[in-house]
mmCIF file of C-alpha atoms and ligand atoms in Angstrom:
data_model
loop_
_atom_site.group_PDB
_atom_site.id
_atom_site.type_symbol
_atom_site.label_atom_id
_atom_site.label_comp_id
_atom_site.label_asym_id
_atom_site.label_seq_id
_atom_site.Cartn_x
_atom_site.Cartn_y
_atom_site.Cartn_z
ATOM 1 C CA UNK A 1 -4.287 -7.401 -20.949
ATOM 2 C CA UNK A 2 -4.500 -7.055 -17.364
ATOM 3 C CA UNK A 3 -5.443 -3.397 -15.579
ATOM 4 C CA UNK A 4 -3.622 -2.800 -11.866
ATOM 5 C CA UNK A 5 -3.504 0.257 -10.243
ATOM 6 C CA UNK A 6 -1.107 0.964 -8.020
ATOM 7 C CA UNK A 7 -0.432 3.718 -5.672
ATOM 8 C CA UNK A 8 2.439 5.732 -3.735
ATOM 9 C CA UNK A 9 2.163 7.716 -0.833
ATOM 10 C CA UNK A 10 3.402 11.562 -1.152
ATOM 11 C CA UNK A 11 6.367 11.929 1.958
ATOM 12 C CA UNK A 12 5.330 12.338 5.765
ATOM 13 C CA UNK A 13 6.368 12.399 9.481
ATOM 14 C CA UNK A 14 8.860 15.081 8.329
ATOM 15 C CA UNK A 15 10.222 12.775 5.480
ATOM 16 C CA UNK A 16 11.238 14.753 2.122
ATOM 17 C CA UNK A 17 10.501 11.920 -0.064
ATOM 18 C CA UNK A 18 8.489 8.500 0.274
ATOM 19 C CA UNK A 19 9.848 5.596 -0.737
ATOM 20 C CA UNK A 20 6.703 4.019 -2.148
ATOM 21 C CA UNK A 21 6.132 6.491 -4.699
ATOM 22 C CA UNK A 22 9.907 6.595 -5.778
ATOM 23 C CA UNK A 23 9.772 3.037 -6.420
ATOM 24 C CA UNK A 24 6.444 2.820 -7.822
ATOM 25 C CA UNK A 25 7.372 5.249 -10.654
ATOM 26 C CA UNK A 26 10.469 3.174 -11.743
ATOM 27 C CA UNK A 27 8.323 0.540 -12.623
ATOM 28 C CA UNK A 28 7.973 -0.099 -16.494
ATOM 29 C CA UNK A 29 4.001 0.266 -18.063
ATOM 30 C CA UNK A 30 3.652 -3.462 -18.429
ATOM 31 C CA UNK A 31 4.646 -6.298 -16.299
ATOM 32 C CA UNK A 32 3.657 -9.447 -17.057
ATOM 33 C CA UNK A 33 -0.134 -9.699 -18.082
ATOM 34 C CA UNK A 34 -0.773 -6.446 -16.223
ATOM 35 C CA UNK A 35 -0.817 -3.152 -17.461
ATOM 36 C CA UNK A 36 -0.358 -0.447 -14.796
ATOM 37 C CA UNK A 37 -1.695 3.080 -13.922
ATOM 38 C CA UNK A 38 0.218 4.816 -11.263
ATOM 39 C CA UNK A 39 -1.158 7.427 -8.959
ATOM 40 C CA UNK A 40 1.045 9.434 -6.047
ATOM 41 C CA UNK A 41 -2.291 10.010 -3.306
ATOM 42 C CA UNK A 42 -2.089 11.942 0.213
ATOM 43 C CA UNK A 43 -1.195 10.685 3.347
ATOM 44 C CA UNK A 44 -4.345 12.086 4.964
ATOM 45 C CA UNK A 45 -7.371 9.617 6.532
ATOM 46 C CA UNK A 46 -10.267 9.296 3.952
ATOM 47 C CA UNK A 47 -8.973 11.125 1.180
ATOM 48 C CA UNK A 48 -6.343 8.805 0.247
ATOM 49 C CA UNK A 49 -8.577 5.851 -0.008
ATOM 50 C CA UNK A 50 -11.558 8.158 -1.620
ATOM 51 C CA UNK A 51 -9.418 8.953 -4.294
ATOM 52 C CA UNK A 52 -7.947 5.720 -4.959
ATOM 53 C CA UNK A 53 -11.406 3.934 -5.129
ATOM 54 C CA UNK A 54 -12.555 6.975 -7.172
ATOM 55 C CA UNK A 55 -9.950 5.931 -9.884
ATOM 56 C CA UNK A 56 -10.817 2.163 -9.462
ATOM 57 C CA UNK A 57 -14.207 2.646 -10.183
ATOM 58 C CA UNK A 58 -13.463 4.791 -13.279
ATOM 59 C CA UNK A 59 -10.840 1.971 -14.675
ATOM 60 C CA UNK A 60 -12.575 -0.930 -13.152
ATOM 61 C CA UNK A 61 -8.913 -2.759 -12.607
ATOM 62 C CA UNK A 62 -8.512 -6.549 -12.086
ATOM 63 C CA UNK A 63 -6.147 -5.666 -9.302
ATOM 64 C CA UNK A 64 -5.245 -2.881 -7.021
ATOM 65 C CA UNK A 65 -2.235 -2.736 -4.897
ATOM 66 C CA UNK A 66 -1.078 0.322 -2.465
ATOM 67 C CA UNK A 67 2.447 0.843 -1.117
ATOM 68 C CA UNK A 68 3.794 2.740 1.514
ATOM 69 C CA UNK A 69 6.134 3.410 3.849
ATOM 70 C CA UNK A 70 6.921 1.398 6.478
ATOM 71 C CA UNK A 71 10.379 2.968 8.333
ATOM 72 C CA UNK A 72 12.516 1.095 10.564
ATOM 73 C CA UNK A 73 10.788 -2.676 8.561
ATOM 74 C CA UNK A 74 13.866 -4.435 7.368
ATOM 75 C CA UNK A 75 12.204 -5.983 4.620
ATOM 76 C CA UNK A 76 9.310 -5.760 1.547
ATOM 77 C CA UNK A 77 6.293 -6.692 3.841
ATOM 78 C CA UNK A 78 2.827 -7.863 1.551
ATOM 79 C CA UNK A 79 0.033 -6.807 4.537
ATOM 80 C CA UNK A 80 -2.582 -9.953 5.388
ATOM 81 C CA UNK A 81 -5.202 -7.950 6.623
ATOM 82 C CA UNK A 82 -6.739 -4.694 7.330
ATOM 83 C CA UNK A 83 -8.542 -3.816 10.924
ATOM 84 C CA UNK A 84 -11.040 -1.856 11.377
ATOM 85 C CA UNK A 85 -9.178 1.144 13.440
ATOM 86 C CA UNK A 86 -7.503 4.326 13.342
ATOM 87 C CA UNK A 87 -4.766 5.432 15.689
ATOM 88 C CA UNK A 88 -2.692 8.305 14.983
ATOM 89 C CA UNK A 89 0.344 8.676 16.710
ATOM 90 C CA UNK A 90 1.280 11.929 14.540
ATOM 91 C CA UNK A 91 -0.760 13.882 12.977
ATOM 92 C CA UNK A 92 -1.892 13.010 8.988
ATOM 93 C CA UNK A 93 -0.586 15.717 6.201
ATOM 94 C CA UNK A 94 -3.794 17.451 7.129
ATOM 95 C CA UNK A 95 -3.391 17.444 10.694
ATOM 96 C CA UNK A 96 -6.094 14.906 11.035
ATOM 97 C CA UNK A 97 -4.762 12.837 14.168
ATOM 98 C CA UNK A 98 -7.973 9.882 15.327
ATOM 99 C CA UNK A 99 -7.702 8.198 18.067
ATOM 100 C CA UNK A 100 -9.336 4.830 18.580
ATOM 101 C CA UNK A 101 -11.747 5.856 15.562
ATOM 102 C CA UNK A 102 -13.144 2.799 13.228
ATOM 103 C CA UNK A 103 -12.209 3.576 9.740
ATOM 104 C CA UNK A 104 -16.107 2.449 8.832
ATOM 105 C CA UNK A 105 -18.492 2.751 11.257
ATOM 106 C CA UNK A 106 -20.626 -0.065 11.578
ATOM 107 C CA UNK A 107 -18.187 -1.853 9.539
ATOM 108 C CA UNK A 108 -16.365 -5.949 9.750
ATOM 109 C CA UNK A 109 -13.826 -5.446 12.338
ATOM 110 C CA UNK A 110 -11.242 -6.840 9.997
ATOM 111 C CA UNK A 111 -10.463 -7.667 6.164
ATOM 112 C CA UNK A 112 -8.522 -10.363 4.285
ATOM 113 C CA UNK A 113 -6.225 -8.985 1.357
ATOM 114 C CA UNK A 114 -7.918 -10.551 -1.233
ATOM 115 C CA UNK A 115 -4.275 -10.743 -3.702
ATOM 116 C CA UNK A 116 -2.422 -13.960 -2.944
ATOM 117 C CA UNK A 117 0.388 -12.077 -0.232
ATOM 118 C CA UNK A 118 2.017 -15.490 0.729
ATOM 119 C CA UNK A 119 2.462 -16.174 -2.839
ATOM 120 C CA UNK A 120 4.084 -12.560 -3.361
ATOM 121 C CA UNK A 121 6.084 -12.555 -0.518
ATOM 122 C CA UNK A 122 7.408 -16.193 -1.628
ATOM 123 C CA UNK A 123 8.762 -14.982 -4.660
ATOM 124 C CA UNK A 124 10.653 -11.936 -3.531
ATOM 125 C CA UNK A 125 11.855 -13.946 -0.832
ATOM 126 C CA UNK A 126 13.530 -16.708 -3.741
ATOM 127 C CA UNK A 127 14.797 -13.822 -5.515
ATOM 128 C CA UNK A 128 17.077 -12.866 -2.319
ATOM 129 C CA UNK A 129 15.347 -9.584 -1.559
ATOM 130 C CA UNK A 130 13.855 -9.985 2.114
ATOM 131 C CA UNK A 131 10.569 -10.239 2.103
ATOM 132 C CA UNK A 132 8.229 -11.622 5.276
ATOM 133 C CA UNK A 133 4.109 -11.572 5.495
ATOM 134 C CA UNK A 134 3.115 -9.037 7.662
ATOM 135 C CA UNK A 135 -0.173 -9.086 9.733
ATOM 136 C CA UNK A 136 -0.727 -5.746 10.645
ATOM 137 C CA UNK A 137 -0.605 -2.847 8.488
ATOM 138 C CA UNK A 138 -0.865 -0.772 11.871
ATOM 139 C CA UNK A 139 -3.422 1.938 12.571
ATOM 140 C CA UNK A 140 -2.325 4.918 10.571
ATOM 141 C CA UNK A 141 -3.205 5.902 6.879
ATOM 142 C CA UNK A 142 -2.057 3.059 5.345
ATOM 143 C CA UNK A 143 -4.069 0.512 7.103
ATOM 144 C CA UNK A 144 -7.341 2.914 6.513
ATOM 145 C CA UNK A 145 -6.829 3.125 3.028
ATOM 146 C CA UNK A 146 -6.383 -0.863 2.153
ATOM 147 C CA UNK A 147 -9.682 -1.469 4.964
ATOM 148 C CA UNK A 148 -11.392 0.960 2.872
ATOM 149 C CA UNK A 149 -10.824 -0.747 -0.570
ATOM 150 C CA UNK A 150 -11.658 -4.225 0.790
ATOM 151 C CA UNK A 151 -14.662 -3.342 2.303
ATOM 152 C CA UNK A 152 -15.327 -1.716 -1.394
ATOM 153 C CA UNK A 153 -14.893 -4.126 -3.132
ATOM 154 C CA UNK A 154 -15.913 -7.021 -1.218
ATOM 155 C CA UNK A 155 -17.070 -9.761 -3.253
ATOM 156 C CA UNK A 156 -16.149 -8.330 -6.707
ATOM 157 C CA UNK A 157 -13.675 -9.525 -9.417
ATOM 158 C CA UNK A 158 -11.261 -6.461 -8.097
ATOM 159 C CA UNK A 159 -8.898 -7.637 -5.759
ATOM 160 C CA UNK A 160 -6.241 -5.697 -3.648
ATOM 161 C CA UNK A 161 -3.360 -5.431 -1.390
ATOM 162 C CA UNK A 162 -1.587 -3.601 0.435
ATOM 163 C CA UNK A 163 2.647 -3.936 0.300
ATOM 164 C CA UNK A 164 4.715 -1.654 3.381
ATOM 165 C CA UNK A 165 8.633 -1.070 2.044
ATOM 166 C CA UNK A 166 11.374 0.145 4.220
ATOM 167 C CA UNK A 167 12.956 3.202 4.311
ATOM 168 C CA UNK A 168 15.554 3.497 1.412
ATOM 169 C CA UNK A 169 19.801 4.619 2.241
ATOM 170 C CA UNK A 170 19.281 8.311 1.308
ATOM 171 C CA UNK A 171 16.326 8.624 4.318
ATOM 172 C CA UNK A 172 18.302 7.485 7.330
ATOM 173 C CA UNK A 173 21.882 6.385 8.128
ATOM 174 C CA UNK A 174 21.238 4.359 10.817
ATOM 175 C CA UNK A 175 17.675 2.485 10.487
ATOM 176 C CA UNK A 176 17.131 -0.127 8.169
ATOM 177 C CA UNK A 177 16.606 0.668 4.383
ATOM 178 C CA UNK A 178 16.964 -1.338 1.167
ATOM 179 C CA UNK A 179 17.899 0.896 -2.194
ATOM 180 C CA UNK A 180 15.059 1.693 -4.342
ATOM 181 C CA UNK A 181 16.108 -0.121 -7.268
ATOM 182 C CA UNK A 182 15.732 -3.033 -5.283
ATOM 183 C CA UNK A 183 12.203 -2.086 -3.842
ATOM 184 C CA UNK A 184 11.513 -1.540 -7.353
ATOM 185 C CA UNK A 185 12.819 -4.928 -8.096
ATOM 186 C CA UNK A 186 10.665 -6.716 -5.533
ATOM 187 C CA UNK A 187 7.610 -5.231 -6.398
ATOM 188 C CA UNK A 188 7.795 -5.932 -9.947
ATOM 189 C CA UNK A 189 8.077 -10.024 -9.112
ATOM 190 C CA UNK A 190 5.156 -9.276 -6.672
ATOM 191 C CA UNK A 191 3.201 -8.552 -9.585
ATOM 192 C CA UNK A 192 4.812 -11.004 -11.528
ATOM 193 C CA UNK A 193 3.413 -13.359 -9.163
ATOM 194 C CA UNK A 194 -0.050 -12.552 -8.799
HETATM 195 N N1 LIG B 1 3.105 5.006 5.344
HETATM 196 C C1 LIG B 1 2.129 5.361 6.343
HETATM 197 C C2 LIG B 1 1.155 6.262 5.647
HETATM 198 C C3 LIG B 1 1.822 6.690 4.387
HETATM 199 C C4 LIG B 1 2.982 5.784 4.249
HETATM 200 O O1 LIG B 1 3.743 5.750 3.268
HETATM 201 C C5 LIG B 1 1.495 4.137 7.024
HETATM 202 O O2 LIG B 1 2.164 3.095 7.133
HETATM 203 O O3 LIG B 1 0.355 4.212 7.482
#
């Protein structure tokens, strides 16, 4: 069997609950050839993706794949890439707010996702849950911690993505949202589909 771990983002911006985790903990143990560990991690720059490689190197997974918010996207969006920058337009949970910082000094401007996104995205998409390839995972915490596990694991058997899901009904009344079942749903047949 198969070892992914995936990751959830605790809630921030003022948010009482983050969809990523919610839907990541609905997901069943097994899926497919992949059995998963689950870990909630901080939305703070650095520490999220310290403790996330942290665990990687202690399991040594096959894959790893982070989700987080993405509020106001309409639709399950599997990242491309990773850039080399952090922006902050509000502060992190620590109150950690960079601006125009690179999230390695020194390092590639930009990363590839090294898990097969098109392929994942296809096969939400056919199961009638919108799903779209996104090419930027923005500047914020999210985009730091996937940059910092590619450049980690660069040319290793561990590959990784990153997947941004919208907000869900019970977090806004008026943006876009998609129920968590169905998040849940979509990120199962992204696994599915690696
Ligand atoms: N979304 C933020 C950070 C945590 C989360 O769930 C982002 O897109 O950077």
């Amino acid at each position: 069997m198969k070892k992914l771990l995936i990751t959830g983002f605790e809630p921030f911006g003022g948010e009482k609950i983050n969809p990523s985790w919610e839907a990541v903990k609905l997901l069943p143990d097994i899926i497919g050839d992949f059995e998963l560990t689950k870990l909630e991690i901080p939305v703070v720059f650095g520490k999220a993706a310290e403790i996330v490689i942290t665990k990687a190197e202690e399991m040594e997974p096959d894959a790893v794949i982070c989700v987080g918010q993405a509020g106001g996207r309409t639709g399950i969006t599997p990242e491309m890439v990773a850039v080399n920058l952090r922006f902050a337009s509000i502060p992190d949970n620590e109150g950690i707010r960079p601006k125009d910082e690179p999230c390695v000094p020194d390092g590639e401007n930009a990363y590839f996702s090294t898990l097969p996104v098109r392929k994942m995205t296809a096969a939400i998409a056919e199961s009638g849950i919108p799903s779209s390839v996104s090419y930027s995972a923005g500047t914020y915490v999210c985009n730091d911690l996937i940059y910092h596990i590619l450049h980690h694991f660069k040319n290793t058997e561990t590959k990784a993505c990153f997947i941004h899901v919208p907000f869900i009904p019970q977090q806004t009344e008026d943006k876009p949202n998609l129920p968590l079942e169905t998040i849940a749903k979509a990120l199962e047949i992204a696994i599915k589909a690696i």
